[in-house]
């Protein structure tokens, strides 16, 4: 069992995928900001109805003044880190330092297949991700940067602009498998706990679910992070909120194995608030992301109760 943790202030994000117009997108971003959320986050996939993240995050930043912007998460395989580094440094400047960099290996096989990209084994994708992290940190630093790895070679590159945030923007990592969890303990500022993904990239691995597995992931981060643990905002995506229309069928909702984790928040506002406080005060989780903005109306009262607490 995870030992009782000192309390960290709550941080809330919400994933927003698209809107019907630029005006509607700006209004959505302002609603998120005014409702007490810290961060507007976007996914990074080719398949499905969703905006491209860099352009949309730029628009969200322009429509707001304090709201942080970021991804959950950029797929490393889709962009060379030098290209991504340039784009993100520019976005950090244009947002006055409000960027959080969510970055993962890339996992969804359908994206790769439909775009004609090679889908390498998990080990290769992870090693490439680790190198990409080094390159991003390097090109955001001062002076010329060189790097020679298995996947990237950089030769005396001086790249501008530099990010506003120093030494660089905060990193958000997904946390499913043990390698990524250990890396997150060393480098991440935010961690979003997830299910492991099947090696073939077809879907999350549901055999990884359940309370014991979820608690084990927190412990893996704790062991890797050491004294950094209390400085990392750790949490998860909230997949289900509120009171189901069919109360008799609560046990049959999706993600039933996750019902004891904060990924599923069933009940009224006070019950949802109490569950999040328990996970923050007992297990050190304080970073909660609403998975779908269609649930904003249900979840805003929870954020209003807890934001900044």
Coordinates of C-alpha atoms in Angstrom, one line a residue:
X1 CA 0.0 0.0 0.0
X2 CA 1.2 3.5 -0.9
X3 CA 2.3 5.4 2.2
X4 CA 0.3 8.6 3.1
X5 CA 1.6 11.5 1.1
X6 CA 1.9 15.2 1.9
X7 CA -0.8 17.2 0.1
X8 CA -0.1 18.9 -3.3
X9 CA -2.4 21.5 -4.8
X10 CA -4.9 20.2 -7.3
X11 CA -4.2 20.7 -10.9
X12 CA -6.9 20.1 -13.5
X13 CA -6.7 19.7 -17.3
X14 CA -9.3 18.9 -19.9
X15 CA -8.8 17.3 -23.4
X16 CA -10.5 19.3 -26.1
X17 CA -10.4 17.8 -29.6
X18 CA -12.1 20.2 -32.1
X19 CA -14.8 22.8 -32.7
X20 CA -16.9 23.9 -35.6
X21 CA -15.1 27.2 -36.1
X22 CA -12.3 29.4 -34.9
X23 CA -14.8 31.5 -32.8
X24 CA -16.2 28.4 -31.2
X25 CA -12.7 27.1 -30.4
X26 CA -11.8 30.4 -28.8
X27 CA -15.0 30.3 -26.7
X28 CA -14.3 26.8 -25.6
X29 CA -10.8 27.8 -24.5
X30 CA -12.1 30.7 -22.5
X31 CA -14.8 28.6 -20.8
X32 CA -12.1 26.1 -19.8
X33 CA -10.0 29.0 -18.3
X34 CA -12.9 30.6 -16.6
X35 CA -14.0 27.3 -15.0
X36 CA -10.8 26.9 -13.0
X37 CA -8.9 24.4 -15.2
X38 CA -5.2 24.9 -15.3
X39 CA -4.5 23.4 -18.7
X40 CA -6.2 22.7 -22.1
X41 CA -4.8 19.6 -23.6
X42 CA -5.0 18.0 -27.0
X43 CA -4.3 14.5 -28.4
X44 CA -2.0 13.8 -31.4
X45 CA -3.5 11.3 -33.8
X46 CA -4.1 11.3 -37.6
X47 CA -7.3 9.2 -37.3
X48 CA -10.5 10.6 -36.0
X49 CA -12.2 14.1 -35.9
X50 CA -9.7 16.3 -34.1
X51 CA -7.6 19.4 -34.8
X52 CA -3.9 19.3 -35.4
X53 CA -2.5 20.3 -32.0
X54 CA 0.2 23.0 -32.7
X55 CA -2.1 25.3 -34.7
X56 CA -5.1 24.7 -32.4
X57 CA -3.0 25.3 -29.2
X58 CA -1.7 28.5 -30.7
X59 CA -5.3 29.7 -31.2
X60 CA -6.3 28.6 -27.7
X61 CA -3.4 30.6 -26.2
X62 CA -4.3 33.7 -28.2
X63 CA -7.9 33.5 -26.8
X64 CA -6.8 33.3 -23.2
X65 CA -4.5 34.9 -20.7
X66 CA -3.6 32.4 -18.0
X67 CA -4.7 29.0 -19.3
X68 CA -1.8 26.6 -19.9
X69 CA -1.8 24.6 -23.2
X70 CA -0.3 21.3 -23.9
X71 CA -0.7 17.8 -25.4
X72 CA -1.7 14.4 -24.1
X73 CA 0.5 13.6 -25.8
X74 CA 2.7 14.3 -28.9
X75 CA 3.6 11.1 -30.6
X76 CA 7.4 11.2 -31.0
X77 CA 7.5 9.1 -34.2
X78 CA 5.4 11.7 -36.1
X79 CA 8.0 14.5 -35.9
X80 CA 11.7 14.8 -35.8
X81 CA 12.7 16.4 -32.4
X82 CA 14.5 19.3 -34.1
X83 CA 11.4 20.2 -36.0
X84 CA 9.2 19.7 -32.9
X85 CA 11.6 21.7 -30.8
X86 CA 11.5 24.7 -33.1
X87 CA 7.7 24.6 -33.2
X88 CA 7.3 24.2 -29.4
X89 CA 9.8 26.9 -28.6
X90 CA 7.9 29.3 -30.9
X91 CA 4.6 28.2 -29.2
X92 CA 6.1 28.9 -25.7
X93 CA 7.1 32.4 -26.8
X94 CA 3.8 33.2 -28.4
X95 CA 1.9 31.9 -25.3
X96 CA 4.1 33.9 -22.9
X97 CA 5.5 30.7 -21.3
X98 CA 2.2 28.7 -20.9
X99 CA 3.2 25.6 -22.8
X100 CA 3.4 22.1 -21.2
X101 CA 5.1 19.5 -23.5
X102 CA 3.2 16.2 -23.4
X103 CA 5.4 13.6 -25.2
X104 CA 5.1 9.8 -25.7
X105 CA 6.5 7.2 -27.9
X106 CA 3.5 6.9 -30.3
X107 CA 1.4 3.8 -30.0
X108 CA -1.8 3.7 -32.1
X109 CA -1.1 1.2 -34.9
X110 CA -3.9 2.5 -37.1
X111 CA -2.3 6.0 -37.3
X112 CA 1.0 4.4 -38.5
X113 CA -0.7 2.1 -41.0
X114 CA -3.0 4.7 -42.6
X115 CA -0.1 7.2 -42.8
X116 CA 2.3 4.7 -44.2
X117 CA 4.7 5.0 -41.2
X118 CA 6.8 2.1 -40.0
X119 CA 5.6 0.7 -36.7
X120 CA 8.6 -0.4 -34.9
X121 CA 8.7 -2.7 -31.8
X122 CA 8.1 -1.1 -28.4
X123 CA 11.7 -1.3 -27.4
X124 CA 12.8 0.7 -30.5
X125 CA 10.1 3.3 -30.1
X126 CA 11.0 3.8 -26.5
X127 CA 14.7 4.1 -27.2
X128 CA 13.9 6.7 -29.9
X129 CA 11.7 8.6 -27.4
X130 CA 14.6 8.7 -24.9
X131 CA 16.9 10.1 -27.6
X132 CA 14.2 12.7 -28.6
X133 CA 13.9 13.9 -25.1
X134 CA 17.7 14.5 -25.0
X135 CA 17.5 16.4 -28.3
X136 CA 14.7 18.6 -27.2
X137 CA 16.5 19.6 -24.0
X138 CA 19.6 20.2 -26.0
X139 CA 18.2 22.4 -28.7
X140 CA 16.4 24.5 -26.0
X141 CA 19.7 25.1 -24.2
X142 CA 22.3 27.7 -24.8
X143 CA 25.0 27.4 -27.4
X144 CA 25.5 24.9 -30.2
X145 CA 24.1 21.4 -29.6
X146 CA 25.5 18.2 -31.0
X147 CA 24.2 14.7 -30.5
X148 CA 24.9 11.3 -32.0
X149 CA 22.6 8.4 -31.2
X150 CA 21.1 5.4 -32.8
X151 CA 18.2 7.4 -34.2
X152 CA 19.2 11.1 -34.3
X153 CA 22.4 12.9 -35.2
X154 CA 22.6 16.7 -34.5
X155 CA 25.7 18.7 -35.6
X156 CA 26.5 22.0 -33.9
X157 CA 22.9 23.2 -34.1
X158 CA 22.0 26.6 -32.7
X159 CA 18.2 26.9 -32.8
X160 CA 16.1 30.0 -32.0
X161 CA 13.9 31.1 -30.6
X162 CA 14.5 29.6 -27.1
X163 CA 11.5 28.8 -24.9
X164 CA 10.4 31.5 -22.5
X165 CA 10.3 28.9 -19.6
X166 CA 13.8 28.1 -18.3
X167 CA 15.6 25.8 -18.6
X168 CA 12.7 24.6 -20.8
X169 CA 8.9 23.9 -20.7
X170 CA 7.6 21.4 -18.3
X171 CA 7.3 17.8 -19.6
X172 CA 4.2 15.6 -19.3
X173 CA 4.7 11.9 -19.8
X174 CA 2.1 9.1 -20.1
X175 CA 2.7 6.4 -17.5
X176 CA 1.7 2.9 -18.5
X177 CA 4.7 0.5 -18.6
X178 CA 7.5 0.3 -16.1
X179 CA 10.2 1.8 -18.4
X180 CA 8.2 5.0 -19.0
X181 CA 7.2 5.2 -15.4
X182 CA 10.8 5.0 -14.3
X183 CA 11.8 7.6 -16.9
X184 CA 9.0 9.9 -15.7
X185 CA 10.3 9.7 -12.2
X186 CA 13.6 11.1 -13.4
X187 CA 12.4 13.7 -15.9
X188 CA 8.7 14.4 -15.9
X189 CA 6.9 17.4 -14.3
X190 CA 3.5 15.8 -14.9
X191 CA 2.6 12.1 -15.2
X192 CA -0.7 10.8 -16.5
X193 CA -1.2 7.2 -15.4
X194 CA -2.6 5.0 -18.1
X195 CA -3.0 1.4 -19.0
X196 CA -0.1 -0.2 -20.8
X197 CA -0.6 -0.5 -24.6
X198 CA -0.6 -3.8 -26.4
X199 CA 2.6 -4.5 -28.2
X200 CA 0.8 -4.5 -31.5
X201 CA -0.6 -1.0 -31.0
X202 CA -4.2 -2.2 -31.3
X203 CA -5.6 -0.9 -28.0
X204 CA -4.8 -0.4 -24.3
X205 CA -4.1 -3.7 -22.5
X206 CA -7.1 -4.2 -20.3
X207 CA -5.2 -6.9 -18.3
X208 CA -3.2 -4.1 -16.9
X209 CA -6.2 -2.6 -15.1
X210 CA -7.4 -2.7 -11.6
X211 CA -6.5 -1.0 -8.3
X212 CA -3.4 -3.1 -7.5
X213 CA -1.8 -2.3 -10.8
X214 CA -2.7 1.4 -10.5
X215 CA -1.1 1.7 -7.0
X216 CA 2.0 -0.2 -8.3
X217 CA 2.6 2.5 -10.9
X218 CA 2.6 5.2 -8.3
X219 CA 5.2 3.2 -6.4
X220 CA 7.3 2.8 -9.5
X221 CA 7.4 6.5 -9.9
X222 CA 8.1 7.1 -6.2
X223 CA 11.1 4.8 -6.3
X224 CA 12.5 6.3 -9.4
X225 CA 11.8 9.9 -8.4
X226 CA 13.3 9.8 -4.9
X227 CA 13.2 13.3 -3.5
X228 CA 11.6 14.6 -6.7
X229 CA 8.4 12.8 -6.0
X230 CA 6.6 15.6 -4.2
X231 CA 7.5 18.0 -7.0
X232 CA 5.9 15.9 -9.7
X233 CA 2.2 16.4 -10.5
X234 CA 0.9 12.8 -10.8
X235 CA -2.5 11.8 -11.8
X236 CA -4.7 10.3 -14.5
X237 CA -7.4 10.8 -17.0
X238 CA -10.9 10.8 -15.7
X239 CA -12.9 8.6 -18.1
X240 CA -16.4 8.6 -16.5
X241 CA -18.0 11.2 -14.3
X242 CA -21.3 11.8 -12.5
X243 CA -24.4 9.6 -12.0
X244 CA -25.2 7.2 -14.8
X245 CA -28.7 7.4 -16.1
X246 CA -29.2 3.7 -15.3
X247 CA -28.2 3.6 -11.6
X248 CA -28.9 -0.1 -11.5
X249 CA -26.2 -0.7 -14.1
X250 CA -23.3 1.1 -12.4
X251 CA -21.2 -2.0 -12.2
X252 CA -21.5 -2.6 -15.9
X253 CA -20.1 0.8 -17.0
X254 CA -17.0 0.8 -19.2
X255 CA -13.7 0.6 -17.3
X256 CA -15.4 -1.4 -14.6
X257 CA -12.0 -2.7 -13.4
X258 CA -10.9 0.9 -12.9
X259 CA -13.9 1.7 -10.7
X260 CA -11.7 2.0 -7.5
X261 CA -9.3 4.3 -9.2
X262 CA -9.8 8.0 -9.9
X263 CA -10.3 7.2 -13.6
X264 CA -14.0 6.6 -12.7
X265 CA -15.8 9.2 -10.6
X266 CA -19.4 8.1 -10.1
X267 CA -21.8 10.0 -7.8
X268 CA -22.8 13.5 -7.1
X269 CA -20.4 16.5 -6.8
X270 CA -19.6 15.8 -3.1
X271 CA -18.8 12.1 -3.8
X272 CA -16.5 13.0 -6.7
X273 CA -14.7 15.7 -4.6
X274 CA -14.2 13.3 -1.7
X275 CA -12.7 10.6 -4.0
X276 CA -10.2 13.0 -5.5
X277 CA -9.3 14.4 -2.1
X278 CA -8.6 10.8 -0.9
X279 CA -6.3 10.1 -3.8
X280 CA -4.5 13.3 -3.3
X281 CA -4.1 13.1 0.4
X282 CA -3.4 9.3 0.6
X283 CA -1.5 8.6 -2.6
X284 CA -0.1 11.9 -3.7
X285 CA -2.2 12.2 -6.9
X286 CA -3.1 15.8 -7.7
X287 CA -3.2 16.1 -11.5
X288 CA -6.5 15.1 -13.0
X289 CA -7.5 15.4 -16.6
X290 CA -11.1 15.3 -17.8
X291 CA -10.8 12.9 -20.8
X292 CA -13.6 14.4 -22.8
X293 CA -14.9 18.0 -22.8
X294 CA -18.5 16.7 -23.4
X295 CA -18.5 16.1 -19.6
X296 CA -17.5 19.7 -18.8
X297 CA -20.9 20.7 -17.4
X298 CA -20.8 17.7 -15.0
X299 CA -17.2 18.2 -13.9
X300 CA -17.0 22.0 -13.6
X301 CA -18.5 22.0 -10.1
X302 CA -15.8 19.6 -9.0
X303 CA -13.1 21.8 -10.3
X304 CA -14.7 24.9 -8.7
X305 CA -14.6 23.1 -5.3
X306 CA -11.0 21.9 -5.6
X307 CA -8.9 24.1 -7.9
X308 CA -5.9 25.5 -6.1
X309 CA -6.8 23.5 -2.8

